XYZ file of N, CA and C in Angstrom:
765
model
N 0.848 -1.189 0.000
C 0.000 0.000 0.000
C 0.887 1.244 0.000
N 0.542 2.232 -0.865
C 1.327 3.454 -0.917
C 0.459 4.674 -0.632
N 1.081 5.841 -0.680
C 0.372 7.075 -0.325
C -0.731 7.431 -1.315
N -0.708 6.813 -2.492
C -1.739 7.090 -3.500
C -2.913 6.118 -3.403
N -2.846 5.187 -2.460
C -3.954 4.234 -2.301
C -5.178 4.944 -1.742
N -6.345 4.614 -2.285
C -7.608 5.196 -1.850
C -8.607 4.069 -1.567
N -9.498 4.348 -0.623
C -10.517 3.370 -0.241
C -11.864 4.074 -0.231
N -12.815 3.490 -0.963
C -14.100 4.166 -1.171
C -15.213 3.520 -0.370
N -16.089 4.378 0.149
C -17.313 3.937 0.795
C -18.482 4.607 0.108
N -19.464 3.810 -0.307
C -20.648 4.328 -0.991
C -21.872 3.954 -0.171
N -22.599 4.964 0.311
C -23.793 4.748 1.125
C -25.009 5.155 0.298
N -25.741 4.158 -0.205
C -26.891 4.411 -1.065
C -28.155 4.439 -0.208
N -28.570 5.630 0.182
C -29.762 5.774 0.983
C -31.005 5.914 0.128
N -32.169 5.851 0.764
C -33.420 5.958 0.021
C -33.612 7.352 -0.559
N -33.049 8.372 0.097
C -33.191 9.750 -0.381
C -31.910 10.289 -0.998
N -30.777 10.051 -0.329
C -29.502 10.571 -0.807
C -28.447 9.467 -0.846
N -27.544 9.589 -1.815
C -26.401 8.691 -1.917
C -25.144 9.475 -1.575
N -24.327 8.891 -0.699
C -23.120 9.565 -0.220
C -21.890 8.742 -0.599
N -20.827 9.427 -0.945
C -19.580 8.754 -1.264
C -18.424 9.392 -0.535
N -17.502 8.568 -0.042
C -16.326 9.053 0.681
C -15.097 8.313 0.178
N -13.994 9.044 0.069
C -12.713 8.448 -0.294
C -11.727 8.720 0.834
N -11.121 7.661 1.357
C -10.108 7.787 2.401
C -8.736 7.516 1.811
N -7.714 8.179 2.384
C -6.354 7.852 1.975
C -5.830 6.710 2.837
N -4.581 6.338 2.625
C -4.014 5.185 3.333
C -3.945 5.409 4.836
N -3.965 6.666 5.274
C -3.929 6.969 6.698
C -5.298 7.094 7.328
N -6.348 6.909 6.540
C -7.701 6.979 7.067
C -8.334 8.351 7.042
N -7.682 9.334 6.422
C -8.227 10.689 6.345
C -9.174 10.810 5.151
N -10.228 11.596 5.314
C -11.163 11.859 4.227
C -10.496 12.810 3.228
N -10.358 12.346 1.990
C -9.737 13.182 0.964
C -10.748 13.681 -0.061
N -11.930 13.082 -0.094
C -12.980 13.545 -1.004
C -14.316 12.984 -0.541
N -15.369 13.751 -0.781
C -16.708 13.246 -0.470
C -17.720 13.917 -1.379
N -18.850 13.263 -1.571
C -19.892 13.799 -2.440
C -21.243 13.280 -1.976
N -22.272 14.084 -2.205
C -23.646 13.723 -1.866
C -24.541 14.108 -3.030
N -25.465 13.218 -3.391
C -26.428 13.547 -4.429
C -27.726 12.804 -4.153
N -28.833 13.319 -4.666
C -30.103 12.631 -4.504
C -30.063 11.279 -5.202
N -30.628 10.286 -4.548
C -30.605 8.933 -5.102
C -31.468 8.825 -6.346
N -32.619 9.479 -6.353
C -33.480 9.425 -7.532
C -34.047 8.039 -7.766
N -34.207 7.678 -9.033
C -34.878 6.417 -9.383
C -33.902 5.305 -9.748
N -32.604 5.592 -9.724
C -31.613 4.572 -10.087
C -30.496 4.530 -9.065
N -30.467 3.454 -8.277
C -29.387 3.281 -7.309
C -28.047 3.176 -8.017
N -28.053 2.477 -9.132
C -26.808 2.282 -9.876
C -26.242 3.612 -10.374
N -27.103 4.443 -10.942
C -26.649 5.720 -11.476
C -26.187 6.654 -10.361
N -26.909 6.654 -9.250
C -26.536 7.519 -8.131
C -25.187 7.110 -7.555
N -24.996 5.802 -7.367
C -23.728 5.330 -6.804
C -22.570 5.598 -7.752
N -22.783 5.410 -9.038
C -21.720 5.674 -10.013
C -21.401 7.163 -10.050
N -22.433 8.004 -9.904
C -22.225 9.443 -9.930
C -21.355 9.930 -8.784
N -21.635 9.463 -7.562
C -20.822 9.923 -6.427
C -19.433 9.306 -6.482
N -19.329 8.077 -6.977
C -18.005 7.450 -7.098
C -17.139 8.228 -8.077
N -17.699 8.591 -9.227
C -16.944 9.363 -10.214
C -16.529 10.714 -9.640
N -17.426 11.317 -8.827
C -17.141 12.635 -8.254
C -15.977 12.582 -7.268
N -15.986 11.599 -6.382
C -14.923 11.539 -5.375
C -13.603 11.085 -5.992
N -13.686 10.180 -6.947
C -12.447 9.732 -7.597
C -11.818 10.867 -8.395
N -12.644 11.661 -9.049
C -12.130 12.782 -9.820
C -11.561 13.889 -8.947
N -12.127 14.042 -7.743
C -11.679 15.119 -6.863
C -10.355 14.815 -6.180
N -10.108 13.520 -5.901
C -8.929 13.175 -5.096
C -7.809 12.505 -5.871
N -8.130 11.878 -6.974
C -7.091 11.149 -7.690
C -6.650 9.912 -6.933
N -5.506 9.381 -7.294
C -5.015 8.170 -6.657
C -5.685 6.931 -7.216
N -5.319 5.804 -6.655
C -5.838 4.508 -7.107
C -6.814 3.973 -6.069
N -8.053 3.733 -6.483
C -9.050 3.165 -5.574
C -8.798 1.664 -5.466
N -8.309 1.242 -4.308
C -7.923 -0.154 -4.102
C -9.142 -1.037 -3.860
N -10.099 -0.533 -3.101
C -11.253 -1.353 -2.741
C -12.438 -0.441 -2.431
N -13.633 -0.920 -2.745
C -14.864 -0.168 -2.498
C -15.860 -1.033 -1.750
N -16.445 -0.474 -0.697
C -17.492 -1.160 0.060
C -18.761 -0.318 -0.007
N -19.882 -0.977 -0.267
C -21.179 -0.305 -0.352
C -22.011 -0.601 0.883
N -22.832 0.357 1.258
C -23.725 0.180 2.388
C -25.025 0.921 2.094
N -25.972 0.871 3.024
C -27.229 1.585 2.856
C -28.312 0.741 2.209
N -29.447 1.371 2.025
C -30.637 0.693 1.493
C -30.364 0.039 0.137
N -29.584 0.707 -0.711
C -29.320 0.176 -2.053
C -27.940 -0.429 -2.206
N -27.394 -0.964 -1.112
C -26.009 -1.453 -1.159
C -25.800 -2.610 -2.134
N -26.856 -3.363 -2.413
C -26.702 -4.481 -3.345
C -26.888 -4.048 -4.796
N -27.073 -2.765 -5.015
C -27.235 -2.239 -6.373
C -26.049 -1.375 -6.790
N -24.877 -1.683 -6.235
C -23.649 -0.964 -6.591
C -22.738 -1.974 -7.291
N -22.831 -2.065 -8.605
C -22.152 -3.143 -9.333
C -20.643 -3.149 -9.222
N -20.022 -2.005 -8.971
C -18.565 -1.936 -8.913
C -18.012 -2.158 -7.506
N -18.874 -2.343 -6.514
C -18.413 -2.534 -5.135
C -17.805 -3.922 -4.950
N -16.776 -3.986 -4.111
C -16.152 -5.275 -3.808
C -16.900 -6.032 -2.719
N -17.675 -5.308 -1.916
C -18.445 -5.948 -0.847
C -19.595 -5.026 -0.455
N -20.624 -5.620 0.167
C -21.763 -4.864 0.678
C -21.917 -5.184 2.164
N -22.030 -4.144 2.991
C -22.096 -4.298 4.448
C -23.277 -3.482 4.963
N -23.950 -3.967 5.985
C -25.114 -3.254 6.509
C -24.722 -1.889 7.064
N -25.680 -0.964 7.029
C -25.413 0.375 7.550
C -25.243 0.365 9.064
N -25.817 -0.622 9.741
C -25.642 -0.724 11.194
C -24.164 -0.900 11.523
N -23.530 -1.825 10.826
C -22.107 -2.081 11.041
C -21.262 -0.868 10.648
N -21.563 -0.275 9.500
C -20.768 0.864 9.028
C -20.904 2.070 9.942
N -22.111 2.340 10.428
C -22.302 3.441 11.368
C -21.493 3.205 12.642
N -21.518 1.978 13.144
C -20.789 1.653 14.373
C -19.296 1.869 14.205
N -18.757 1.392 13.091
C -17.324 1.533 12.813
C -16.940 3.001 12.708
N -17.730 3.779 11.975
C -17.396 5.184 11.746
C -17.474 6.008 13.022
N -18.562 5.856 13.768
C -18.745 6.679 14.967
C -17.704 6.331 16.024
N -17.370 5.070 16.163
C -16.331 4.705 17.125
C -14.999 5.331 16.731
N -14.696 5.303 15.443
C -13.436 5.892 14.976
C -13.412 7.404 15.172
N -14.563 8.048 14.989
C -14.611 9.513 15.068
C -14.749 10.035 16.488
N -15.314 9.209 17.393
C -15.522 9.678 18.766
C -14.626 8.970 19.770
N -14.117 7.793 19.387
C -13.167 7.087 20.239
C -13.739 6.455 21.485
N -15.018 6.123 21.479
C -15.579 5.504 22.679
C -16.915 4.850 22.435
N -17.450 4.234 23.497
C -18.767 3.617 23.425
C -19.820 4.710 23.315
N -20.911 4.389 22.633
C -21.915 5.419 22.419
C -23.250 4.825 21.998
N -24.261 5.681 22.006
C -25.550 5.383 21.394
C -25.665 6.267 20.169
N -25.810 5.639 19.003
C -25.945 6.380 17.748
C -27.424 6.536 17.418
N -27.812 7.762 17.096
C -29.145 8.017 16.552
C -28.948 8.414 15.101
N -29.317 7.514 14.203
C -29.151 7.775 12.775
C -30.522 8.043 12.166
N -30.787 9.295 11.827
C -32.075 9.672 11.245
C -31.896 9.781 9.737
N -32.452 8.825 9.032
C -32.336 8.795 7.587
C -33.632 9.170 6.901
N -33.661 9.013 5.582
C -34.854 9.357 4.832
C -35.997 8.395 5.073
N -35.669 7.102 5.183
C -36.722 6.084 5.283
C -36.929 5.561 6.692
N -35.891 5.565 7.499
C -36.027 5.014 8.848
C -35.097 5.724 9.818
N -35.318 5.453 11.087
C -34.451 5.954 12.152
C -33.928 4.770 12.931
N -32.626 4.761 13.193
C -32.003 3.663 13.920
C -31.375 4.181 15.202
N -31.477 3.397 16.257
C -30.769 3.670 17.503
C -29.828 2.486 17.712
N -28.517 2.750 17.678
C -27.501 1.703 17.697
C -26.631 1.856 18.940
N -26.487 0.780 19.696
C -25.601 0.769 20.856
C -24.241 0.240 20.416
N -23.203 1.058 20.575
C -21.852 0.672 20.156
C -20.994 0.442 21.389
N -20.401 -0.748 21.462
C -19.575 -1.113 22.606
C -18.099 -0.926 22.336
N -17.291 -1.582 23.132
C -15.842 -1.455 23.023
C -15.356 -1.951 21.669
N -14.361 -1.275 21.143
C -13.789 -1.655 19.862
C -14.660 -1.334 18.674
N -15.758 -0.613 18.910
C -16.650 -0.268 17.809
C -17.618 -1.362 17.440
N -17.757 -2.356 18.302
C -18.675 -3.459 18.006
C -20.105 -3.073 18.363
N -21.017 -3.383 17.483
C -22.435 -3.100 17.721
C -22.983 -4.087 18.754
N -23.550 -3.548 19.830
C -24.140 -4.393 20.864
C -25.606 -4.697 20.579
N -26.335 -3.698 20.132
C -27.755 -3.877 19.827
C -28.215 -2.712 18.965
N -29.384 -2.874 18.355
C -29.950 -1.752 17.616
C -31.465 -1.895 17.552
N -32.105 -0.755 17.394
C -33.546 -0.709 17.218
C -33.832 0.163 16.004
N -34.849 -0.223 15.252
C -35.184 0.503 14.036
C -36.647 0.917 14.070
N -36.901 2.162 13.691
C -38.262 2.651 13.604
C -38.927 2.076 12.365
N -40.034 1.385 12.548
C -40.766 0.826 11.410
C -42.206 1.335 11.376
N -42.470 2.411 12.112
C -43.831 2.935 12.202
C -44.048 4.022 11.159
N -44.536 3.609 9.987
C -44.814 4.560 8.913
C -43.531 5.360 8.639
N -43.652 6.670 8.412
C -42.460 7.507 8.175
C -42.078 8.270 9.431
N -42.622 7.832 10.567
C -42.425 8.581 11.815
C -40.954 8.762 12.141
N -40.605 9.979 12.500
C -39.253 10.251 12.966
C -38.189 10.194 11.902
N -38.560 10.399 10.645
C -37.579 10.297 9.561
C -37.466 11.606 8.787
N -36.464 11.655 7.929
C -36.304 12.810 7.073
C -37.469 12.980 6.111
N -38.031 11.866 5.649
C -39.184 11.939 4.747
C -40.370 12.603 5.429
N -40.597 12.288 6.696
C -41.671 12.908 7.464
C -41.481 14.426 7.496
N -40.261 14.874 7.772
C -39.978 16.300 7.822
C -40.199 16.964 6.463
N -39.771 16.296 5.401
C -39.960 16.852 4.062
C -41.430 16.971 3.712
N -42.206 15.938 4.026
C -43.638 15.954 3.719
C -44.352 17.061 4.485
N -43.998 17.234 5.743
C -44.641 18.274 6.549
C -44.240 19.670 6.064
N -42.985 19.829 5.632
C -42.547 21.118 5.101
C -43.341 21.485 3.857
N -43.520 20.524 2.978
C -44.272 20.788 1.757
C -45.711 21.164 2.076
N -46.288 20.534 3.096
C -47.662 20.866 3.482
C -47.745 22.263 4.075
N -46.667 22.725 4.683
C -46.629 24.082 5.232
C -46.219 25.110 4.171
N -46.005 24.605 2.951
C -45.649 25.461 1.813
C -44.308 26.160 2.016
N -43.356 25.426 2.620
C -41.992 25.930 2.730
C -41.044 24.884 2.158
N -39.890 25.309 1.727
C -38.898 24.361 1.241
C -38.405 23.514 2.419
N -38.145 22.229 2.194
C -37.657 21.376 3.288
C -36.451 21.969 4.007
N -35.558 22.628 3.249
C -34.351 23.198 3.866
C -34.665 24.430 4.719
N -35.885 24.982 4.597
C -36.261 26.158 5.387
C -37.079 25.801 6.629
N -37.447 24.532 6.768
C -38.288 24.133 7.890
C -37.604 24.380 9.229
N -36.306 24.117 9.315
C -35.602 24.261 10.592
C -35.581 25.713 11.055
N -35.329 26.625 10.124
C -35.315 28.044 10.491
C -36.691 28.479 10.975
N -37.729 27.999 10.307
C -39.098 28.321 10.717
C -39.371 27.791 12.126
N -38.973 26.546 12.374
C -39.206 25.935 13.681
C -38.425 26.632 14.789
N -37.240 27.147 14.449
C -36.408 27.806 15.459
C -37.064 29.064 15.998
N -38.040 29.599 15.268
C -38.752 30.796 15.705
C -40.119 30.465 16.311
N -40.359 29.164 16.497
C -41.634 28.739 17.047
C -41.656 28.749 18.561
N -42.865 28.701 19.112
C -43.087 28.647 20.547
C -43.836 27.364 20.859
N -43.373 26.622 21.861
C -44.014 25.363 22.217
C -45.451 25.601 22.656
N -46.291 24.613 22.437
C -47.697 24.736 22.817
C -48.615 24.056 21.828
N -48.113 23.881 20.601
C -48.844 23.136 19.570
C -48.231 21.747 19.490
N -49.062 20.730 19.310
C -48.515 19.371 19.228
C -49.241 18.568 18.163
N -48.513 17.571 17.631
C -49.096 16.605 16.696
C -49.234 15.292 17.439
N -50.407 14.703 17.384
C -50.635 13.457 18.113
C -50.327 12.231 17.276
N -50.245 12.398 15.951
C -50.052 11.253 15.061
C -48.640 11.216 14.501
N -48.100 9.999 14.375
C -46.811 9.801 13.727
C -46.978 9.509 12.234
N -48.161 9.094 11.846
C -48.403 8.736 10.450
C -48.409 9.994 9.593
N -47.695 9.969 8.490
C -47.606 11.145 7.626
C -48.978 11.578 7.133
N -49.824 10.621 6.770
C -51.155 10.944 6.248
C -51.993 11.638 7.307
N -52.039 11.062 8.509
C -52.845 11.646 9.577
C -52.246 12.958 10.076
N -50.910 13.029 10.128
C -50.256 14.262 10.566
C -50.547 15.394 9.593
N -50.618 15.074 8.302
C -50.942 16.087 7.312
C -52.343 16.656 7.570
N -53.274 15.794 7.956
C -54.626 16.240 8.289
C -54.618 17.129 9.530
N -53.790 16.746 10.521
C -53.665 17.572 11.722
C -53.115 18.953 11.386
N -52.147 19.000 10.476
C -51.591 20.286 10.063
C -52.665 21.174 9.441
N -53.515 20.584 8.618
C -54.597 21.347 8.007
C -55.514 21.950 9.071
N -55.801 21.162 10.099
C -56.652 21.642 11.188
C -55.989 22.809 11.916
N -54.704 22.682 12.185
C -53.977 23.743 12.882
C -53.912 25.018 12.048
N -53.707 24.855 10.748
C -53.681 26.015 9.853
C -55.051 26.692 9.837
N -56.117 25.896 9.777
C -57.477 26.451 9.770
C -57.771 27.210 11.057
N -57.186 26.721 12.162
C -57.397 27.379 13.455
C -56.596 28.667 13.592
N -55.735 28.937 12.609
C -54.955 30.174 12.637
C -53.675 30.078 13.450
N -53.206 28.878 13.713
C -51.947 28.743 14.462
C -50.785 29.260 13.630
N -49.784 29.825 14.294
C -48.615 30.349 13.612
C -47.853 29.213 12.939
N -47.375 29.471 11.723
C -46.615 28.442 11.012
C -45.347 28.076 11.771
N -44.718 29.039 12.436
C -43.511 28.768 13.210
C -43.794 27.747 14.319
N -44.952 27.899 14.979
C -45.309 26.990 16.069
C -45.650 25.596 15.539
N -46.274 25.549 14.377
C -46.593 24.255 13.759
C -45.303 23.545 13.348
N -44.365 24.293 12.765
C -43.084 23.708 12.356
C -42.348 23.139 13.560
N -42.387 23.848 14.672
C -41.752 23.348 15.888
C -42.436 22.075 16.364
N -43.748 22.017 16.246
C -44.484 20.806 16.627
C -44.086 19.617 15.761
N -43.805 19.883 14.487
C -43.347 18.809 13.583
C -42.010 18.250 14.068
N -41.063 19.134 14.389
C -39.766 18.671 14.880
C -39.905 17.945 16.216
N -40.755 18.457 17.081
C -40.943 17.815 18.384
C -41.562 16.428 18.243
N -42.370 16.227 17.203
C -42.932 14.895 16.961
C -41.826 13.903 16.622
N -40.836 14.362 15.848
C -39.689 13.511 15.516
C -38.871 13.223 16.770
N -38.627 14.254 17.573
C -37.872 14.085 18.813
C -38.577 13.093 19.731
N -39.889 13.225 19.856
C -40.650 12.334 20.725
C -40.526 10.876 20.277
N -40.563 10.673 18.972
C -40.432 9.303 18.444
C -39.042 8.739 18.740
N -38.003 9.566 18.595
C -36.644 9.112 18.889
C -36.514 8.714 20.350
N -37.024 9.554 21.243
C -36.932 9.280 22.680
C -37.665 7.997 23.025
N -38.791 7.742 22.388
C -39.555 6.519 22.648
C -38.801 5.266 22.219
N -37.841 5.416 21.308
C -37.068 4.274 20.854
C -35.954 3.914 21.833
N -35.741 4.725 22.873
C -34.662 4.565 23.846
C -34.530 3.159 24.383
N -33.680 2.945 25.416
C -32.976 4.002 26.152
C -31.765 4.534 25.377
N -31.484 5.818 25.600
C -30.335 6.472 24.975
C -29.247 6.576 26.030
N -28.411 5.538 26.091
C -27.434 5.421 27.170
C -26.081 5.993 26.777
N -25.346 6.457 27.783
C -23.970 6.902 27.573
C -23.876 8.095 26.649
N -22.753 8.174 25.931
C -22.540 9.252 24.972
C -23.528 9.107 23.817
N -24.280 10.153 23.519
C -25.267 10.119 22.442
C -24.707 10.855 21.231
N -24.685 10.169 20.089
C -24.139 10.730 18.852
C -25.219 10.668 17.785
N -25.442 11.761 17.092
C -26.467 11.799 16.049
C -25.825 11.881 14.680
N -26.296 11.049 13.764
C -25.784 11.035 12.399
C -26.951 11.166 11.426
N -26.617 11.296 10.146
C -27.646 11.414 9.123
C -27.832 12.850 8.671
N -28.511 13.013 7.544
C -28.721 14.331 6.983
C -29.549 15.247 7.864
N -30.481 14.683 8.621
C -31.318 15.502 9.504
C -30.456 16.207 10.551
N -29.423 15.531 11.030
C -28.525 16.139 12.021
C -27.825 17.372 11.459
N -27.577 17.368 10.154
C -26.890 18.491 9.504
C -27.851 19.637 9.225
N -29.018 19.312 8.691
C -29.929 20.326 8.177
C -30.981 20.798 9.180
N -31.034 20.179 10.352
C -32.024 20.568 11.355
C -31.364 20.779 12.719
N -30.496 21.796 12.827
C -29.846 22.034 14.121
C -30.826 22.339 15.250
N -31.962 22.960 14.921
C -32.938 23.224 15.987
C -33.522 21.929 16.526
N -33.713 20.939 15.643
C -34.205 19.636 16.087
C -33.191 18.991 17.030
N -31.911 19.137 16.715
C -30.866 18.591 17.589
C -30.935 19.255 18.959
N -31.146 20.562 18.976
C -31.275 21.270 20.257
C -32.489 20.783 21.034
N -33.589 20.535 20.340
C -34.797 20.037 21.009
C -34.566 18.638 21.576
N -33.786 17.829 20.862
C -33.463 16.496 21.361
C -32.592 16.582 22.609
N -31.621 17.474 22.588
C -30.768 17.671 23.767
C -31.613 18.044 24.979
N -32.560 18.958 24.767
C -33.417 19.391 25.870
C -34.306 18.248 26.353
N -34.778 17.423 25.426
C -35.693 16.343 25.777
C -35.023 15.265 26.620
N -33.754 14.964 26.331
C -33.074 13.902 27.075
C -32.226 14.454 28.215
N -32.057 15.782 28.242
C -31.307 16.408 29.324
C -29.829 16.103 29.318
N -29.282 15.788 28.138
C -27.856 15.474 28.023
C -27.332 15.961 26.681
N -26.022 16.086 26.530
C -25.470 16.519 25.241
C -25.769 15.509 24.132
N -25.912 16.010 22.931
C -26.012 15.176 21.731
C -24.862 15.584 20.831
N -23.927 14.690 20.644
C -22.714 15.006 19.895
C -22.910 14.745 18.401
N -22.378 15.625 17.575
C -22.358 15.410 16.133
C -20.917 15.135 15.713
N -20.691 14.056 14.954
C -19.331 13.807 14.466
C -18.968 14.826 13.386
N -17.757 14.763 12.908
C -17.294 15.753 11.934
C -18.123 15.736 10.655
N -18.505 14.549 10.199
C -19.286 14.416 8.971
C -20.559 13.619 9.270
N -21.567 14.229 9.868
C -22.754 13.459 10.293
C -23.442 12.708 9.158
N -23.612 13.357 8.014
C -24.341 12.725 6.916
C -23.511 11.647 6.231
N -22.202 11.683 6.426
C -21.315 10.755 5.718
C -20.885 9.573 6.582
N -21.439 9.448 7.781
C -20.954 8.421 8.712
C -21.003 7.025 8.116
N -22.109 6.674 7.467
C -22.212 5.337 6.877
C -21.165 5.098 5.812
N -20.962 6.098 4.947
C -19.962 5.979 3.880
C -18.553 5.905 4.452
N -18.284 6.663 5.512
C -16.959 6.626 6.146
C -16.715 5.246 6.738
N -17.717 4.694 7.414
C -17.570 3.352 7.966
C -17.306 2.325 6.873
N -18.000 2.456 5.759
C -17.787 1.531 4.630
C -16.378 1.665 4.092
N -15.890 2.884 3.960
C -14.529 3.098 3.462
C -13.486 2.547 4.419
N -13.735 2.701 5.731
C -12.790 2.155 6.702
C -12.756 0.630 6.630
N -13.896 0.023 6.412
C -13.934 -1.439 6.255
C -13.220 -1.861 4.971
N -13.325 -1.028 3.937
C -12.615 -1.314 2.695
C -11.107 -1.294 2.934
N -10.648 -0.366 3.771
C -9.217 -0.259 4.049
C -8.713 -1.405 4.908
N -9.605 -1.946 5.752
C -9.202 -3.006 6.664
C -9.218 -4.388 6.016
N -9.869 -4.520 4.879
C -10.030 -5.848 4.242
C -8.688 -6.385 3.725
């Protein structure tokens, strides 16, 4: 192995595909994110071409992870996102932790033990509750761009709540709140609090709590609400949205 060796991790999520390239020392030398769209193969090839073009060097091995990990034809191996998240977060934080990974399709709570080994995990399977898709759907119903929902919620005042986790029923609740003349800022905050409530219900959230996924990046107010709800710090790693891809790349380097 030489200084030009590169190791790729491709995380094909239901909403976004992420790619990371590590050098021989384990440092991130390139990364890319793009919407997955309707073709896992095209999305994975797109991010791979982007990171390879940005960093150069020779890609020695590629590991795929995520929902579409078996649809990456150029990958040398496919590994579950549970394992990749555990490997990445342990490497980035250096200790045992509880990972909260909020993705587009599901939310996972992963207990990571010594050496980065996964001890247990729980996955949200209740409709779109507590996911990035839920937040996007609610933003569209409030007639704001998904990327603007967090700013709107940050100006909200607690007091409005959503009782349903189901996207369909929650959308109906939003209509009722809008008809009642509730402030959009307060409704947006209620949407984020519904996600926080679902995460807390998936507990226990023991030890160091680390949040990963795109929601952790694009919804800082939600992270603050989660911190307040559990009464403890919630740590974000250096690359929250890329954690799965980083873990895959590290496994590629270790093979």
